[in-house]
PDB file of C-alpha atoms in Angstrom:
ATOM      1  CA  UNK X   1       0.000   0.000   0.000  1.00  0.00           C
ATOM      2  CA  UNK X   2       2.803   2.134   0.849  1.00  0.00           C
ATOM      3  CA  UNK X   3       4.710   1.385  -2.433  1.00  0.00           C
ATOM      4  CA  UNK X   4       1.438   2.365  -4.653  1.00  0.00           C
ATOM      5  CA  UNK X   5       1.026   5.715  -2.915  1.00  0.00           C
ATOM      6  CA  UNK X   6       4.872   6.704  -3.177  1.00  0.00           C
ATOM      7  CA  UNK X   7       5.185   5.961  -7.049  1.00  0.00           C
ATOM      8  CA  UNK X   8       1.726   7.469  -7.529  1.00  0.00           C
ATOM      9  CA  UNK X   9       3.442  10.657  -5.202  1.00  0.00           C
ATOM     10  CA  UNK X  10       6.409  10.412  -7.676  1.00  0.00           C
ATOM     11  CA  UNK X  11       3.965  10.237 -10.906  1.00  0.00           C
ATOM     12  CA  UNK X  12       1.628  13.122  -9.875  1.00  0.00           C
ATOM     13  CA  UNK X  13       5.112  15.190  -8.832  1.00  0.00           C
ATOM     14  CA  UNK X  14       6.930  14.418 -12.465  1.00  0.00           C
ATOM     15  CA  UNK X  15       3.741  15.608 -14.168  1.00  0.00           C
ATOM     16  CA  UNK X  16       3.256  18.712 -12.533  1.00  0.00           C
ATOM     17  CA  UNK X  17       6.903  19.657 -13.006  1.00  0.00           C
ATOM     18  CA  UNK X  18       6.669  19.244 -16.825  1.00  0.00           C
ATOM     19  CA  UNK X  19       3.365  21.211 -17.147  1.00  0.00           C
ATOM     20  CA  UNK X  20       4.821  23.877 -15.144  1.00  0.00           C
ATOM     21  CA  UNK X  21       8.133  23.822 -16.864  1.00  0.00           C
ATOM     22  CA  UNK X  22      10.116  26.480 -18.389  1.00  0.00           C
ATOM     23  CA  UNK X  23      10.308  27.420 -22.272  1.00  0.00           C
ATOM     24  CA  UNK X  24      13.796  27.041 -23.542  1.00  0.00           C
ATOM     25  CA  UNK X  25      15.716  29.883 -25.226  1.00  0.00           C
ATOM     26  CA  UNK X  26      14.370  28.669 -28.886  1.00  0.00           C
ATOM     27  CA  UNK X  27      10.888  28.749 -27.952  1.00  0.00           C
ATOM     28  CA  UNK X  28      11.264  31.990 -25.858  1.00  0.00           C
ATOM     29  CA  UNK X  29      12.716  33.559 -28.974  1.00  0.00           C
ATOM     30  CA  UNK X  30      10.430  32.024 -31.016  1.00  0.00           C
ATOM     31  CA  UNK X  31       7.158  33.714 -29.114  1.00  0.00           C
ATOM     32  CA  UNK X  32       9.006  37.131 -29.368  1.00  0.00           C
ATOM     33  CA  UNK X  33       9.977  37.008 -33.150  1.00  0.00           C
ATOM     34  CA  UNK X  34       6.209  36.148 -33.764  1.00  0.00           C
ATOM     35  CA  UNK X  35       5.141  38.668 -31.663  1.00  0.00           C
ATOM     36  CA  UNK X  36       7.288  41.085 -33.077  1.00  0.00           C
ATOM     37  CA  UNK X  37       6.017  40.453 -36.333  1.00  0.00           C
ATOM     38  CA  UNK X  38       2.443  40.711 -35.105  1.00  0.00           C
ATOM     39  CA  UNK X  39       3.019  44.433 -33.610  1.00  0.00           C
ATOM     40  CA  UNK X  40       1.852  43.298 -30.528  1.00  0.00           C
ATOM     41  CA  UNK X  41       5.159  44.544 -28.805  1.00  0.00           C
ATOM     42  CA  UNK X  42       5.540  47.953 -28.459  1.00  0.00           C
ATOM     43  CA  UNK X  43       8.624  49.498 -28.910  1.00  0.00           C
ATOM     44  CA  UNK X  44      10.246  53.112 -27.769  1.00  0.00           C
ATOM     45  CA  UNK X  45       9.510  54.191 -24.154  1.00  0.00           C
ATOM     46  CA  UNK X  46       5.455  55.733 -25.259  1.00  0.00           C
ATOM     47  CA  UNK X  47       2.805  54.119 -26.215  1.00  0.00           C
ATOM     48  CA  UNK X  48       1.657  54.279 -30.288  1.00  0.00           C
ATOM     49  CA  UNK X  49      -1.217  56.704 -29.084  1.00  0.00           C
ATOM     50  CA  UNK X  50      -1.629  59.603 -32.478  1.00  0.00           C
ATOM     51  CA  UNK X  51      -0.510  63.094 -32.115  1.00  0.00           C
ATOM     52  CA  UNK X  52      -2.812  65.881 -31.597  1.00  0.00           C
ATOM     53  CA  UNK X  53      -2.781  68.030 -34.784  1.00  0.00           C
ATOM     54  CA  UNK X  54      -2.777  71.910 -34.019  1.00  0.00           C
ATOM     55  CA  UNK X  55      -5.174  73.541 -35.822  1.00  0.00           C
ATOM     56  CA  UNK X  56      -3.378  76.776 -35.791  1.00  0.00           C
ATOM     57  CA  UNK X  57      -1.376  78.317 -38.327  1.00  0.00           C
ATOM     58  CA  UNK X  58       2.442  77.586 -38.041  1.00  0.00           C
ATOM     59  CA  UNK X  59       3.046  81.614 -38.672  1.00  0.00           C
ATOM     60  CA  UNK X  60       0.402  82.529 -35.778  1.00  0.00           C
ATOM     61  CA  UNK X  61       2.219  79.493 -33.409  1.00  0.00           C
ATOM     62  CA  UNK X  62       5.687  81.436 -34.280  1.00  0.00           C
ATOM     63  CA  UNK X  63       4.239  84.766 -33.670  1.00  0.00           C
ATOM     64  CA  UNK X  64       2.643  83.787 -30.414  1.00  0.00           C
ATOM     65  CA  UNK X  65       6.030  81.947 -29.224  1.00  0.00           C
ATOM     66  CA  UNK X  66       8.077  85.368 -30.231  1.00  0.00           C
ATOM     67  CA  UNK X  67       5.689  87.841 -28.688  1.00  0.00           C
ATOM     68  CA  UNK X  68       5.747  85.658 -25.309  1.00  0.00           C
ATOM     69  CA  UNK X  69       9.331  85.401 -25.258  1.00  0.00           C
ATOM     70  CA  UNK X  70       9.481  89.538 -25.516  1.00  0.00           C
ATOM     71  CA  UNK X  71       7.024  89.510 -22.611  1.00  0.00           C
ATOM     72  CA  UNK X  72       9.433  87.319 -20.774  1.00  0.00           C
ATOM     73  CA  UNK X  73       6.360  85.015 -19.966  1.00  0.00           C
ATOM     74  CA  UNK X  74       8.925  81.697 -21.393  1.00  0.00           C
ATOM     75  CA  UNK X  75      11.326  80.634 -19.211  1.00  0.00           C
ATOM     76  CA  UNK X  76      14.307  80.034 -21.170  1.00  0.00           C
ATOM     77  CA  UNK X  77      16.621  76.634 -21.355  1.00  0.00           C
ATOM     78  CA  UNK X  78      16.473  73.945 -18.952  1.00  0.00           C
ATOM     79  CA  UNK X  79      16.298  75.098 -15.232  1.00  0.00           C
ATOM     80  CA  UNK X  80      15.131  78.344 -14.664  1.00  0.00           C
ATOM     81  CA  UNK X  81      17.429  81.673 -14.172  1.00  0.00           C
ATOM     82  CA  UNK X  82      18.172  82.810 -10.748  1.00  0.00           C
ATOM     83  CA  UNK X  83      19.932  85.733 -10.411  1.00  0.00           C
ATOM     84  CA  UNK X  84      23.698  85.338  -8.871  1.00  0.00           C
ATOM     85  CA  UNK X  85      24.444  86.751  -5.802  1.00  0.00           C
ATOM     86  CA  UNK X  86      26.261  89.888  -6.230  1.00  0.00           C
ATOM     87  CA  UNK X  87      29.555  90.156  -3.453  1.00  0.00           C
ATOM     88  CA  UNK X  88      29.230  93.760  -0.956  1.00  0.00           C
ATOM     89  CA  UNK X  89      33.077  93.950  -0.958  1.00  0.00           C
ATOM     90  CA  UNK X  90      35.263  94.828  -3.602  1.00  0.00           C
ATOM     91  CA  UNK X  91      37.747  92.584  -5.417  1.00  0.00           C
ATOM     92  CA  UNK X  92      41.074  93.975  -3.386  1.00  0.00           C
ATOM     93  CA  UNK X  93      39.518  93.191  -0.016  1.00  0.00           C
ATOM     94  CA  UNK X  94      38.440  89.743  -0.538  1.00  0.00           C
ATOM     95  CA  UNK X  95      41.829  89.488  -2.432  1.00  0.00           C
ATOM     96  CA  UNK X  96      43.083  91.143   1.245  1.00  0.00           C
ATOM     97  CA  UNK X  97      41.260  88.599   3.386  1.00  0.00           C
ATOM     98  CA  UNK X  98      42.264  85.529   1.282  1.00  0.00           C
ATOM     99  CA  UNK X  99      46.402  86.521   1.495  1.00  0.00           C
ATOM    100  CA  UNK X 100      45.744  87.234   5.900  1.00  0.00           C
ATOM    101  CA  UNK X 101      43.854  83.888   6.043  1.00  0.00           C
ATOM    102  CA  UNK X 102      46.642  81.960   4.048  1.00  0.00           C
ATOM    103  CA  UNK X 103      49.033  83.858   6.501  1.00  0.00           C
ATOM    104  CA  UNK X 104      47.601  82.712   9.404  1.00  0.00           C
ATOM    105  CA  UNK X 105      47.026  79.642   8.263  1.00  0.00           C
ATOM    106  CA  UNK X 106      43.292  79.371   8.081  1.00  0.00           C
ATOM    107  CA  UNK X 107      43.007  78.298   4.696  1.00  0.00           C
ATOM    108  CA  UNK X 108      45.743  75.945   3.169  1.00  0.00           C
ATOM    109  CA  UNK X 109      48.254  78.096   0.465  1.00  0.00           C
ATOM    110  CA  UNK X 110      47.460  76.904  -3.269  1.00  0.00           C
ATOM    111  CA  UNK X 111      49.016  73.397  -3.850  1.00  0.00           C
ATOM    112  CA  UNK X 112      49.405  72.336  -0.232  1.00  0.00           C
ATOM    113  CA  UNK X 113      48.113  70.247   2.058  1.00  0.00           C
ATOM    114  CA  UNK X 114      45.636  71.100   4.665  1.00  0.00           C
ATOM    115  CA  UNK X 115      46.733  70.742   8.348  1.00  0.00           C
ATOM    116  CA  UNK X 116      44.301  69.055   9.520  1.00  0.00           C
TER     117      UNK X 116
END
C-alpha cells in the first residue's frame, strides 16, 4: 500500500513539473519574433497613441512663441534663471582677506596640504 502511494506521489510530482516547466531559449525567442512580427510589442519608451494636430497656423504658433518670449512670460533653457548673488566687498579686499587667512594659516596656500 505504501509502495502504490509513493510511485503514484512520484507520478503526480513528475507531471506537474513538466506542465509547469520552463520554455527554452528557442521557444522563448520564437514567441518574441512572432510577436514582433504581429506588432503586438511595443517598442520606444510611449505608447503608439496619435498626435494631436494643431489647428493653428504655423506663422500665428511662431508669432505667439516670439511675442511671449518679448514679454518674458517663457522661461528660457532647462532650469530656470536665478539671479547670482552679487559680493558687498570689492575685489582687493576679498583678495586682502584671502592673502591674511593663508598667513595665518586658516586656509591651506594653493598646492598644499591642509593641516588638519
Amino acid at each position: 500500500m505504501n509502495k502504490i502511494v509513493f510511485i503514484a506521489a512520484v507520478v503526480l510530482s513528475q507531471l506537474s513539473a513538466s506542465a509547469f516547466a520552463q520554455a527554452t531559449k528557442a521557444e522563448v525567442k520564437a514567441e518574441a519574433a512572432s510577436a514582433n512580427k504581429a506588432h503586438a510589442i511595443e517598442s520606444g519608451e510611449l505608447s503608439k497613441a496619435p498626435k494631436t494636430k494643431s489647428t493653428a497656423a504655423r506663422a500665428d504658433v511662431k508669432e505667439d512663441a516670439a511675442s511671449a518670449s518679448k514679454a518674458h512670460a517663457i522661461e528660457s533653457g532647462e532650469v530656470a534663471k536665478e539671479p547670482k548673488a552679487k559680493s558687498t566687498k570689492a575685489r582687493a579686499e576679498v583678495k586682502a582677506e584671502t592673502k591674511d587667512a593663508i598667513k595665518k594659516g586658516d586656509v591651506p596656500a594653493a598646492g598644499e596640504l591642509s593641516k588638519k
